[in-house]
Amino acid sequence: MPPNQRSQTKAPGGFLPHPLDQLTIEEIGKARNIILGLHSATSIGFRTITLEEPSKKILTMFLSAEHKGELSSVTWRPPRRARILFELISKDGLVELCESVVDVGTGLEKSFEVLDKKCHAPLNAEEVAMFPEVTMASPLFKKAISELSLPPNTVIVIDPWMYGGWENPSEDCPRYMQGLVYARDPKTTNPDSNHYAFPLPLIPVMDVAKKEIIRIDQLPTGGTEDGLEVGTGSKEPLAHCKACEYVPELIPGGLRQDLKPLNVVQPYGPSFTVTGNSLVEWQKWRFRVGFNPREGATIHDVWYDGRSVLYRLSFSEMSVPYGDPRAPFHRKQAFDFGDGGAGRAANNLELGCDCLGLIKYFDGIMNDVHGKAVISKNVICMHEQDDGILWKHTNYRTGRAVVTRNRRLIIQFIITLANYEYIFAYQFDQAGGISLETRATGVVSTVPIDFGKTSPWGNIVSPGVLAQNHQHLFCVRIDPAIDGYENTVVQEESHPLPFCPEINPYGNGYEVRKTVMKTSGFADAAPQHGRIFKIVNENKHNPISGRPVGYKLVPSPTQLTLAHPDSIMAKRMAYASHHLWFTKHRDGELWAAGPFTNQSSVERGGVKDMADRKENIENDDVVVWHSFGLTHNPRVEDFPIMPVETHQIHLKPADFFSKNPAIDVPSAKNQTSILYKKGGLVSSFVTEVPQSHDGDRRKSILIVDDNSTDSIAVQKTQQQGIKACCM
């Protein structure tokens, strides 16, 4: 069947959304109206209205029919359901956080729950906007500011923050927010000036329900000699601060002028196709792109050359704990997915800026506090990217080389959370591999430090500015479908054999030790043993090797949580205590740190709880979670903007294919590559490229300096080198 018939079923009113498509504007409106009709209260505040993905058992039956080309107008479809997180606010001001699942087709509420008082919804845009307004109007805050000696006409800037962990787990905790306080450059008060270079020693704390600042926490500003003491600083906190700008027009001396354009050109269009709202086909890959307020972009139903590889792939959580032990910095911990939402914070990407080349954008459909649908434009970009050589070999006897370029398909989204930016990308290659990439950039979170002092808890990145040591602890969720949904995880290590005449007489031998993960649990990276993990299908074997078909994951041996295991910080992010977790699939279990992280005291319903069930995962519906991190002890070079810190993890086929699956990638010579000649590029001539694998004979332009006596020699060398270079 053609792709559009495979991906959607025609209904009397037109094409129905695919079961994995985001909720439409109309569906969000229906879900909202169902809740308004069922629940009476003085007011209802909507947090999230998002697709409730069909149960795996039901969805896989539909997907099977889709892949077989058996869909028709009468094919049974999984119901379209929405999960709604909302607040019921009574006349006396009592707020109850509730969660419902509704069927937007039938209008029925399938489930309803009033959540525990310890559960707090993620922050929303209205609260983030409200916090600075409430703070600036607060008598407590005005008094605290008046006690500081600030330059005339100082403009205050406030970064709203989640409150962090609640210190007494036995208490029901009110909904709080806190904020870091800064000033604009007093000399310019430019709204785009880098306020992080002018930190003030205050943290206001707000009771969200009361819309009231309940206290102002004074920050410790001392150095190594002051320990945990507060109140060591001057009443002139900005006296020794200086501007440190990143906005182009504010940078002293301007921008460098010697950079020439570097363009990505695809004159024949992209090699991918997009059908409907989510189906992507590229090379031999076929998958769907999803999006939701918490995870941002998600990948579903991944197939390669007609074989299933993954059921679902996502970035599940990220926690950023700070390592400064001085109060109130022990509360400085953000869960950027659970506390705020990666989708909510996703950038509206700009053509020619965030992604280069021929770009396909996907929009996100979310909701506002009134439950009305909001379209967020261009939250995902998809494009092709050259990533160097994919494979090459030279027959030294004949001088002939065959080389192919490694083209990747990138699905990327970028989030901004106050000071930091994070870039997340799923990368598909032509050899059956998938990489997940994270990049951290933006501005390091800063606090004030007294003049002339240094601190063991961070680094001075600008006069009077301390960038605190912290970690970025990520977790990705891998729901495999290696030739089916019954898979097994096998740990493999390489160890030296004993030096003995019976089995290793020359001492060069080593063995591969395999351990089958039979029940849910955890494991850690061990690079000293070459530890990898293979996700295999024991029911299907490779015709060449005889081993089970599979994919391998090489765990990233990064440092995990440094917070003490008994601390609230560590308890809230138990997922970050081990590199790998293996759990049995249950519908709805998508969050490494549990469904509710905001002001949590412990990880509830997270991956540790799932693993502790000790369920069978051998030859079963297993889910693999990989935690990895960046321990960030800031450099001066990280300010005013941090150059990207990049991290990748890789899933690669392991005995999944009968040979290199990229052996048929064309090795045609690039048409636009030219020689550099000192003295300038003056003119060009055209040379033919030998026939490529796809039978397409194309011309390549070679530009040389006509005034050079080497031009003929260059031409000859170039023509002779074509065969050796590509074919």
XYZ file of C-alpha atoms in Angstrom:
727
model
C 0.000 0.000 0.000
C 1.111 3.587 -0.511
C 2.443 5.285 2.638
C -0.641 7.456 3.144
C -2.879 4.390 3.146
C -0.582 2.534 5.503
C -0.416 5.394 7.969
C -4.028 6.521 8.223
C -7.477 5.052 7.961
C -10.107 6.962 6.053
C -13.256 7.699 7.990
C -16.542 9.279 6.815
C -15.412 12.682 8.087
C -11.942 12.442 6.578
C -8.680 10.979 7.829
C -8.614 10.000 11.475
C -5.461 10.693 13.455
C -3.095 7.795 13.807
C -3.263 6.296 17.330
C 0.230 7.723 18.012
C -0.477 11.221 16.673
C -0.709 14.087 19.143
C -4.168 15.153 20.220
C -5.654 17.539 17.703
C -6.961 20.999 18.568
C -10.478 19.622 18.360
C -9.677 16.656 20.616
C -8.145 18.892 23.281
C -11.297 20.991 23.158
C -13.477 17.899 23.592
C -11.382 16.670 26.525
C -11.645 20.075 28.191
C -15.414 20.169 27.772
C -15.800 16.670 29.227
C -13.988 17.736 32.397
C -15.932 20.998 32.673
C -19.182 19.088 32.310
C -18.364 16.457 34.901
C -16.700 18.379 37.729
C -18.334 21.324 39.459
C -16.093 23.756 41.292
C -15.609 27.475 41.647
C -12.918 27.104 38.992
C -10.884 24.482 37.210
C -7.239 25.028 36.349
C -5.921 22.810 33.590
C -2.322 21.679 33.797
C -1.870 19.219 30.918
C -4.154 17.648 28.342
C -2.143 15.119 26.419
C -2.536 11.897 24.484
C -3.036 8.796 26.581
C -1.150 6.339 24.411
C -3.115 3.137 23.800
C -2.152 0.122 25.843
C 0.686 -1.787 24.241
C -1.403 -4.929 23.836
C -4.054 -3.065 21.860
C -1.732 -0.817 19.900
C 0.531 -3.611 18.697
C -2.447 -5.364 17.109
C -3.259 -2.216 15.162
C 0.393 -1.696 14.203
C 0.606 -5.284 12.981
C -2.312 -4.702 10.638
C -0.757 -1.419 9.517
C 2.570 -3.005 8.620
C 0.831 -5.812 6.762
C -1.089 -3.258 4.681
C -4.423 -4.525 6.033
C -5.906 -1.235 7.247
C -9.231 -0.198 5.771
C -12.149 2.055 6.615
C -13.609 -0.712 8.776
C -10.433 -1.598 10.665
C -10.940 -1.360 14.418
C -8.859 1.446 15.876
C -7.658 2.009 19.436
C -9.828 4.665 21.121
C -8.477 8.196 21.203
C -8.046 9.103 24.846
C -6.670 12.095 26.720
C -5.013 12.232 30.119
C -5.884 15.450 31.913
C -4.095 16.829 34.956
C -6.162 19.605 36.506
C -6.981 21.405 39.741
C -10.408 21.683 41.301
C -10.624 24.905 43.284
C -13.543 25.120 45.718
C -15.298 28.279 46.942
C -13.282 28.277 50.154
C -10.022 28.110 48.206
C -9.323 24.412 48.733
C -7.254 23.062 45.828
C -7.368 19.403 44.824
C -5.001 18.080 42.175
C -6.868 15.555 40.039
C -6.165 13.316 37.078
C -8.665 11.905 34.607
C -8.541 9.821 31.461
C -11.349 10.558 29.017
C -12.399 9.015 25.725
C -12.670 11.944 23.322
C -14.719 9.833 20.917
C -17.447 8.708 23.306
C -17.194 11.601 25.748
C -16.844 9.230 28.696
C -14.506 9.628 31.641
C -12.661 6.315 31.950
C -10.887 7.093 35.232
C -10.715 9.841 37.850
C -8.386 10.250 40.820
C -7.843 12.896 43.466
C -4.103 12.820 43.985
C -2.195 12.735 47.252
C -1.412 16.100 48.833
C 2.291 15.336 48.399
C 1.851 15.386 44.619
C 2.475 18.702 42.912
C 1.892 19.468 39.263
C 4.756 20.804 37.173
C 5.198 24.560 37.038
C 3.226 26.265 34.308
C 3.769 29.455 32.346
C 1.260 31.391 34.442
C 3.100 30.597 37.689
C 6.459 31.449 36.157
C 5.078 34.806 34.992
C 3.335 35.442 38.316
C 6.359 34.861 40.536
C 8.337 38.016 39.608
C 5.192 40.162 39.844
C 4.319 38.881 43.320
C 7.927 39.214 44.424
C 8.347 42.794 43.241
C 5.106 43.796 45.024
C 6.050 42.034 48.267
C 6.791 44.242 51.318
C 9.278 41.604 52.493
C 11.176 41.767 49.232
C 11.083 45.563 49.063
C 12.526 45.719 52.558
C 15.292 43.225 51.697
C 16.231 45.205 48.584
C 16.200 48.490 50.489
C 18.799 47.092 52.891
C 21.236 46.704 50.003
C 23.160 49.613 48.584
C 22.486 49.379 44.852
C 23.326 51.809 42.023
C 20.596 54.318 41.118
C 17.856 53.045 38.776
C 18.872 49.397 39.278
C 16.513 47.080 37.385
C 15.808 43.808 39.205
C 15.530 40.554 37.229
C 14.197 37.357 38.837
C 14.601 33.755 37.665
C 11.704 31.649 39.027
C 12.810 28.226 40.256
C 11.136 25.102 41.520
C 11.389 24.892 45.299
C 13.357 21.656 45.480
C 12.800 18.743 47.832
C 10.462 18.939 50.820
C 12.528 18.351 53.932
C 9.947 16.497 56.030
C 8.471 13.570 54.071
C 5.779 13.027 56.719
C 4.252 16.466 56.100
C 1.841 17.575 53.419
C 3.830 20.315 51.731
C 2.237 23.533 50.470
C 3.041 24.472 46.896
C 6.050 26.767 46.981
C 8.315 28.440 44.450
C 11.637 30.178 44.937
C 13.681 32.514 42.779
C 17.204 33.721 42.130
C 17.588 37.502 42.007
C 19.795 39.519 39.660
C 20.187 43.038 38.286
C 20.658 44.307 34.779
C 23.926 46.001 33.981
C 23.463 49.281 35.907
C 25.379 51.188 33.230
C 23.015 50.284 30.387
C 19.891 48.623 31.883
C 19.593 46.981 28.461
C 16.857 44.300 28.671
C 19.140 41.855 26.809
C 22.171 42.461 28.998
C 23.525 39.435 30.808
C 21.970 39.793 34.259
C 23.740 36.636 35.474
C 26.856 38.810 35.868
C 25.066 40.826 38.584
C 23.682 38.379 41.198
C 22.045 39.581 44.408
C 22.201 37.676 47.731
C 18.472 36.956 48.082
C 16.068 34.086 47.425
C 12.371 34.961 47.814
C 10.028 32.066 48.621
C 6.389 32.198 47.500
C 3.309 30.312 48.682
C 1.680 29.711 45.305
C -1.875 29.247 46.588
C -1.714 32.451 48.611
C 0.250 34.316 45.921
C 2.384 35.670 48.713
C 6.099 35.916 49.472
C 6.378 34.212 52.857
C 10.086 34.811 53.502
C 13.334 36.029 52.008
C 16.284 33.677 52.388
C 19.658 35.400 52.698
C 22.391 33.754 50.634
C 25.823 32.835 51.936
C 28.348 34.801 49.910
C 31.554 33.839 51.682
C 34.591 31.952 50.501
C 36.609 28.980 51.670
C 37.475 30.643 54.984
C 33.814 31.303 55.877
C 32.468 27.749 55.865
C 28.652 27.699 56.019
C 28.360 31.192 57.491
C 25.814 33.725 56.203
C 26.173 37.507 56.321
C 29.820 37.894 55.353
C 29.151 40.134 52.385
C 29.133 43.856 51.770
C 25.926 45.885 51.573
C 27.117 46.819 48.073
C 26.828 43.429 46.339
C 27.289 44.851 42.831
C 30.253 47.073 43.588
C 32.789 44.617 42.188
C 30.613 43.095 39.417
C 31.292 43.851 35.754
C 29.340 43.381 32.570
C 30.011 40.169 30.633
C 27.854 40.098 27.528
C 26.885 37.609 24.816
C 24.317 39.554 22.745
C 26.199 40.530 19.553
C 25.586 44.276 19.713
C 26.777 44.432 23.344
C 30.046 42.535 22.902
C 33.041 44.882 23.225
C 34.944 44.989 19.939
C 32.106 43.348 18.030
C 32.155 39.998 16.249
C 34.974 38.417 14.248
C 34.851 39.359 10.564
C 36.897 36.586 8.910
C 34.259 33.842 8.818
C 32.948 32.965 5.364
C 29.599 31.232 4.766
C 29.399 27.446 4.992
C 26.182 26.292 3.362
C 24.344 22.978 3.407
C 22.843 22.489 -0.051
C 20.478 19.724 -1.170
C 19.648 20.613 -4.782
C 17.616 17.463 -5.379
C 15.614 17.665 -2.165
C 15.712 15.493 0.956
C 15.966 11.723 1.071
C 13.166 11.484 3.650
C 9.398 11.571 3.276
C 6.796 12.550 5.855
C 3.249 11.251 5.636
C 0.409 12.597 7.709
C 1.381 14.197 11.003
C 3.981 11.726 12.219
C 5.172 9.013 9.818
C 8.806 9.347 8.710
C 10.483 7.139 6.108
C 14.188 7.599 5.393
C 16.482 5.144 3.703
C 15.354 1.837 5.221
C 14.005 3.387 8.417
C 10.330 3.820 9.208
C 9.074 5.353 12.453
C 6.718 7.908 13.958
C 7.530 11.170 15.698
C 5.476 12.119 18.741
C 5.486 15.080 21.083
C 4.127 15.766 24.551
C 4.506 18.481 27.209
C 6.739 16.415 29.486
C 9.161 14.510 27.244
C 9.234 16.742 24.191
C 9.897 14.679 21.058
C 9.378 10.915 21.259
C 10.038 8.157 18.708
C 7.630 5.267 18.137
C 7.278 2.023 16.188
C 10.785 1.960 14.712
C 11.418 -0.439 11.822
C 14.433 -1.006 9.594
C 14.046 -2.681 6.200
C 10.761 -4.292 7.196
C 11.921 -5.500 10.637
C 10.927 -4.061 13.991
C 13.629 -2.562 16.198
C 11.994 -0.399 18.888
C 8.498 0.134 20.240
C 9.200 3.484 21.903
C 12.236 5.684 22.538
C 12.365 8.802 24.714
C 14.364 11.071 26.950
C 12.657 10.334 30.257
C 14.143 12.638 32.895
C 16.900 15.033 33.795
C 17.810 16.214 37.277
C 20.228 19.040 38.001
C 21.418 18.887 41.629
C 23.801 21.570 42.899
C 26.712 20.637 45.134
C 26.919 23.708 47.373
C 26.103 22.470 50.921
C 25.284 25.926 52.304
C 21.598 26.577 53.010
C 19.409 27.405 51.132
C 21.356 25.882 48.203
C 20.460 22.381 49.427
C 17.086 23.057 47.729
C 18.703 23.936 44.404
C 17.699 20.888 42.397
C 15.658 20.928 39.211
C 13.864 18.069 37.484
C 13.556 19.721 34.120
C 11.155 17.125 32.711
C 9.038 16.405 35.787
C 9.109 19.846 37.442
C 8.691 21.914 34.308
C 8.273 19.821 31.176
C 10.642 19.569 28.222
C 7.779 20.003 25.777
C 6.505 23.084 27.587
C 9.995 24.600 27.436
C 10.667 23.670 23.800
C 11.972 26.443 21.559
C 10.203 27.584 18.411
C 13.073 26.770 16.085
C 14.270 29.160 13.398
C 15.096 28.208 9.822
C 18.815 28.546 9.167
C 19.712 28.854 12.862
C 19.013 25.755 14.936
C 19.095 23.240 12.073
C 20.794 23.635 8.688
C 19.883 22.298 5.278
C 16.457 21.256 4.070
C 14.309 21.182 7.202
C 11.017 19.555 8.120
C 9.412 21.073 11.210
C 6.825 19.529 13.493
C 4.496 21.605 15.662
C 3.449 20.799 19.217
C -0.175 20.996 20.335
C -0.620 21.684 24.041
C -3.041 23.587 26.272
C -3.216 26.715 28.400
C -4.461 27.048 31.974
C -8.034 27.334 30.668
C -7.736 24.030 28.830
C -7.741 25.592 25.389
C -5.457 24.204 22.719
C -2.289 26.113 21.916
C -0.111 25.418 18.890
C 3.616 25.757 19.527
C 5.242 26.152 16.129
C 8.392 24.376 14.985
C 9.231 22.597 18.244
C 10.969 19.733 16.394
C 13.271 20.006 13.406
C 14.276 17.106 11.186
C 17.122 17.221 8.710
C 19.927 15.199 7.144
C 23.506 15.716 8.196
C 26.876 14.553 6.903
C 28.825 12.901 9.722
C 32.089 11.960 8.082
C 33.001 8.565 6.697
C 30.608 5.646 7.188
C 32.959 2.971 5.887
C 36.020 2.763 3.654
C 38.525 0.261 2.346
C 41.441 0.564 -0.059
C 42.716 -2.425 -2.017
C 46.392 -1.570 -1.692
C 47.237 -3.946 -4.538
C 45.187 -2.025 -7.117
C 45.036 1.344 -5.376
C 41.259 1.349 -5.570
C 39.343 2.689 -2.601
C 35.628 2.540 -1.918
C 34.328 5.031 0.604
C 30.842 6.111 1.646
C 29.774 9.108 3.672
C 27.886 8.642 6.917
C 24.627 10.484 6.458
C 22.378 10.771 9.501
C 18.767 11.757 9.939
C 18.449 14.080 12.924
C 15.254 14.661 14.914
C 16.033 17.483 17.324
C 14.382 19.701 19.906
C 15.830 22.393 22.161
C 14.543 23.523 25.531
C 15.219 26.679 27.525
C 14.811 26.550 31.288
C 15.678 29.989 32.695
C 19.465 30.044 32.364
C 20.197 26.730 30.636
C 19.554 25.355 27.162
C 19.524 21.657 26.370
C 19.622 20.216 22.872
C 18.211 16.712 22.457
C 18.562 14.693 19.265
C 17.675 11.263 17.953
C 20.072 10.290 15.177
C 19.468 7.476 12.697
C 22.284 6.269 10.471
C 22.454 4.165 7.313
C 23.983 1.145 9.037
C 21.020 0.427 11.290
C 22.363 2.427 14.243
C 20.584 4.909 16.504
C 22.301 7.522 18.651
C 20.774 9.668 21.363
C 22.564 12.942 21.879
C 22.355 15.560 24.600
C 24.042 18.942 24.498
C 24.108 21.404 27.371
C 24.651 25.097 26.731
C 23.212 28.425 27.886
C 24.305 30.306 31.003
C 25.615 28.656 34.157
C 23.476 29.436 37.210
C 25.287 32.102 39.239
C 25.230 33.421 42.804
C 27.186 36.241 44.469
C 30.548 35.860 46.191
C 32.412 38.401 48.325
C 35.181 40.463 46.785
C 38.581 38.746 46.720
C 37.328 35.343 47.876
C 37.251 31.916 46.255
C 35.009 28.984 47.021
C 35.338 25.189 47.111
C 31.714 24.961 45.911
C 32.296 26.472 42.485
C 34.431 28.754 40.368
C 34.629 32.517 39.921
C 33.587 33.133 36.305
C 33.255 36.933 36.480
C 34.040 39.455 39.228
C 31.662 38.810 42.138
C 30.067 35.846 40.351
C 30.253 32.250 41.587
C 29.149 29.463 39.245
C 28.382 26.541 41.544
C 29.431 22.957 40.956
C 26.518 20.807 39.835
C 25.502 17.763 37.823
C 23.201 17.098 34.887
C 21.808 13.584 35.320
C 19.837 12.239 32.356
C 17.874 9.070 31.781
C 16.680 7.636 28.479
C 13.972 5.011 28.164
C 14.409 2.273 25.556
C 11.397 0.042 24.886
C 12.794 -2.513 22.436
C 11.069 -4.624 19.814
C 13.935 -6.642 18.341
C 12.076 -8.652 15.694
C 9.157 -8.722 18.124
C 8.220 -7.737 21.661
C 9.698 -10.678 23.584
C 13.291 -9.719 24.224
C 16.108 -10.531 26.649
C 18.967 -8.427 27.999
C 22.395 -10.075 28.092
C 25.392 -8.528 29.833
C 28.704 -9.259 28.102
C 32.200 -8.733 29.512
C 35.671 -9.565 28.253
C 38.136 -11.030 30.775
C 41.676 -12.385 30.423
C 42.093 -16.122 30.674
C 44.449 -17.574 33.245
C 48.012 -17.903 31.944
C 48.259 -21.690 31.905
C 49.351 -24.357 29.418
C 45.940 -26.056 29.337
C 43.852 -23.180 27.966
C 46.118 -20.151 27.449
C 49.703 -21.278 26.899
C 50.889 -17.967 25.407
C 48.891 -15.654 27.664
C 47.091 -13.818 24.885
C 43.661 -15.360 25.252
C 40.579 -13.786 26.730
C 37.012 -14.946 27.150
C 33.614 -13.313 26.748
C 31.390 -13.848 29.767
C 27.652 -13.593 29.286
C 25.054 -13.038 31.993
C 21.355 -13.147 31.206
C 19.261 -10.603 33.097
C 16.425 -12.786 34.302
C 14.566 -10.462 36.680
C 14.108 -6.721 36.862
C 17.003 -4.912 38.493
C 19.995 -2.717 37.747
C 23.592 -2.798 36.563
C 26.459 -0.374 36.093
C 28.975 0.402 33.413
C 32.339 -1.335 33.761
C 34.675 -0.098 31.025
C 37.572 -1.981 32.611
C 35.757 -5.164 31.563
C 34.426 -3.848 28.252
C 30.919 -4.335 29.619
C 28.125 -3.998 27.081
C 24.490 -5.002 27.061
C 22.766 -6.759 24.202
C 19.019 -6.688 23.762
C 18.286 -9.895 21.884
C 15.417 -11.960 20.599
C 16.176 -15.494 21.735
C 13.474 -16.850 19.433
C 15.242 -15.734 16.254
C 18.827 -16.448 15.273
C 21.226 -14.915 12.815
C 21.727 -17.244 9.800
C 25.463 -16.504 9.723
C 26.550 -16.468 13.367
C 23.786 -18.645 14.785
C 23.407 -16.186 17.673
C 20.176 -14.460 18.672
C 19.461 -11.330 16.667
C 19.943 -8.195 18.704
C 21.103 -4.652 19.287
C 23.884 -3.649 21.632
C 24.086 -0.738 24.043
C 27.509 0.360 25.253
C 26.709 2.082 28.560
C 28.238 5.466 29.157
C 30.516 5.155 32.213
C 29.822 8.651 33.479
C 29.786 9.738 37.083
C 26.363 9.417 38.676
C 24.864 11.170 41.688
C 27.325 12.638 44.175
C 24.667 13.471 46.759
C 24.748 11.180 49.809
C 22.338 8.222 49.444
C 20.497 9.311 52.604
C 20.022 12.886 51.390
C 16.716 14.132 50.032
C 18.496 15.115 46.827
C 19.603 11.534 46.195
C 16.319 9.959 47.289
C 14.418 12.106 44.814
C 16.518 10.822 41.901
C 17.112 7.170 42.712
C 17.279 6.533 38.963
C 20.676 8.266 38.986
C 22.208 5.738 41.401
C 22.889 3.173 38.637
C 23.704 3.344 34.934
C 21.257 0.680 33.771
C 17.828 -0.416 34.927
C 15.809 -3.291 33.501
C 12.076 -3.455 34.106
C 9.058 -5.274 32.765
C 6.813 -3.131 30.618
C 3.673 -1.751 32.190
C 1.462 0.746 30.416
C 1.976 4.291 31.620
C 5.349 3.723 33.289
C 7.333 6.293 31.345
C 9.045 8.450 33.966
C 12.404 7.494 35.453
C 11.849 9.623 38.582
C 8.147 8.863 38.866
C 5.099 10.834 37.707
C 5.415 13.667 40.264
C 8.816 15.190 41.024
C 7.940 18.764 42.008
C 8.739 19.189 45.748
C 9.086 15.429 46.153
C 10.990 13.964 49.096
C 11.608 10.577 47.522
C 11.295 8.983 44.089
C 7.813 7.403 44.001
C 6.721 5.265 41.098
C 10.084 5.699 39.406
C 12.415 3.186 37.881
C 13.724 1.946 41.226
C 10.218 1.006 42.338
C 9.655 -0.742 39.009
C 12.898 -2.703 39.327
C 12.178 -3.660 42.936
C 9.176 -5.720 41.801
C 11.666 -8.402 40.689
C 9.532 -9.453 37.748
C 10.636 -11.814 35.009
C 12.246 -9.971 32.102
C 13.818 -12.917 30.270
C 12.213 -13.494 26.873
C 9.566 -10.998 27.916
C 8.440 -7.419 27.347
C 11.517 -5.741 28.820
C 12.300 -2.012 29.076
C 15.867 -0.719 29.381
C 16.647 2.585 31.114
C 20.067 4.209 30.819
C 21.163 6.914 33.265
C 24.215 9.026 32.483
C 25.449 12.430 33.451
C 27.696 15.415 33.205
C 29.489 16.549 36.348
C 29.918 20.231 35.683
C 32.548 22.056 37.694
C 32.398 25.351 35.799
C 35.274 26.956 33.917
C 35.747 30.651 33.282
C 35.249 29.717 29.621
C 31.672 28.655 30.450
C 30.728 32.307 30.892
C 28.878 34.306 29.689
C 27.615 31.435 27.528
C 28.703 27.861 27.916
C 30.013 26.165 24.735
C 28.069 22.953 24.219
C 28.966 19.881 26.259
C 27.987 16.946 24.063
C 27.212 13.396 25.065
C 26.052 10.468 22.931
C 24.894 6.946 23.609
C 24.573 4.406 20.827
C 22.347 1.489 19.899
C 23.958 -0.651 17.217
C 22.831 -3.851 15.515
C 24.579 -6.950 16.860
C 23.988 -10.011 14.671
C 20.723 -8.428 13.563
C 21.788 -8.454 9.899
C 23.584 -11.023 7.765
C 26.176 -8.451 6.653
C 26.972 -4.745 6.893
C 23.552 -3.190 6.141
C 25.205 -0.085 4.698
C 27.150 -1.960 2.027
C 24.714 -0.656 -0.596
C 25.066 3.032 0.333
C 26.207 4.884 -2.824
C 29.796 6.074 -2.878
C 29.379 8.815 -5.483
C 31.837 11.664 -5.386
C 30.562 14.883 -3.856
C 29.860 17.393 -6.621
C 30.526 20.583 -4.705
C 33.931 19.826 -3.162
C 36.699 22.001 -4.608
C 40.422 22.511 -4.164
C 41.802 25.365 -2.094
C 44.464 27.391 -3.896
C 46.469 30.072 -2.141
C 45.908 33.365 -3.887
C 42.201 32.953 -4.467
C 39.651 30.946 -6.411
C 39.508 32.438 -9.885
C 37.799 30.151 -12.348
C 36.559 26.641 -12.739
C 36.404 23.730 -15.088
C 34.142 20.707 -15.119
C 35.091 17.067 -14.881
C 32.937 13.967 -15.126
C 32.436 11.693 -12.142
C 32.426 7.963 -12.929
C 29.130 6.176 -12.715
C 27.975 5.801 -9.112
C 26.161 2.867 -7.567
C 22.809 4.378 -8.510
C 23.826 4.678 -12.168
C 23.727 8.485 -12.074
C 26.552 10.232 -13.965
C 26.964 13.769 -12.649
C 29.437 16.631 -13.101
C 31.790 17.956 -10.466
C 33.133 21.500 -10.514
C 36.825 22.011 -9.748
C 37.906 25.609 -9.227
C 41.574 26.450 -9.648
C 43.770 29.514 -10.040
C 44.171 30.077 -13.802
C 47.350 32.035 -13.162
C 49.015 29.063 -11.535
C 51.308 26.833 -13.559
C 50.008 24.023 -11.393
C 46.471 24.172 -12.778
C 47.012 21.500 -15.442
C 48.818 19.271 -12.974
C 46.046 19.776 -10.444
C 43.449 18.836 -13.046
C 45.338 15.698 -13.999
C 45.839 14.646 -10.395
C 42.185 15.255 -9.616
C 41.018 13.175 -12.575
C 43.371 10.330 -11.732
C 42.300 10.431 -8.104
C 38.595 10.008 -8.759
C 38.832 6.257 -9.079
C 41.095 5.879 -6.058
C 38.910 8.149 -3.952
C 35.412 6.870 -4.523
C 34.889 3.920 -6.767
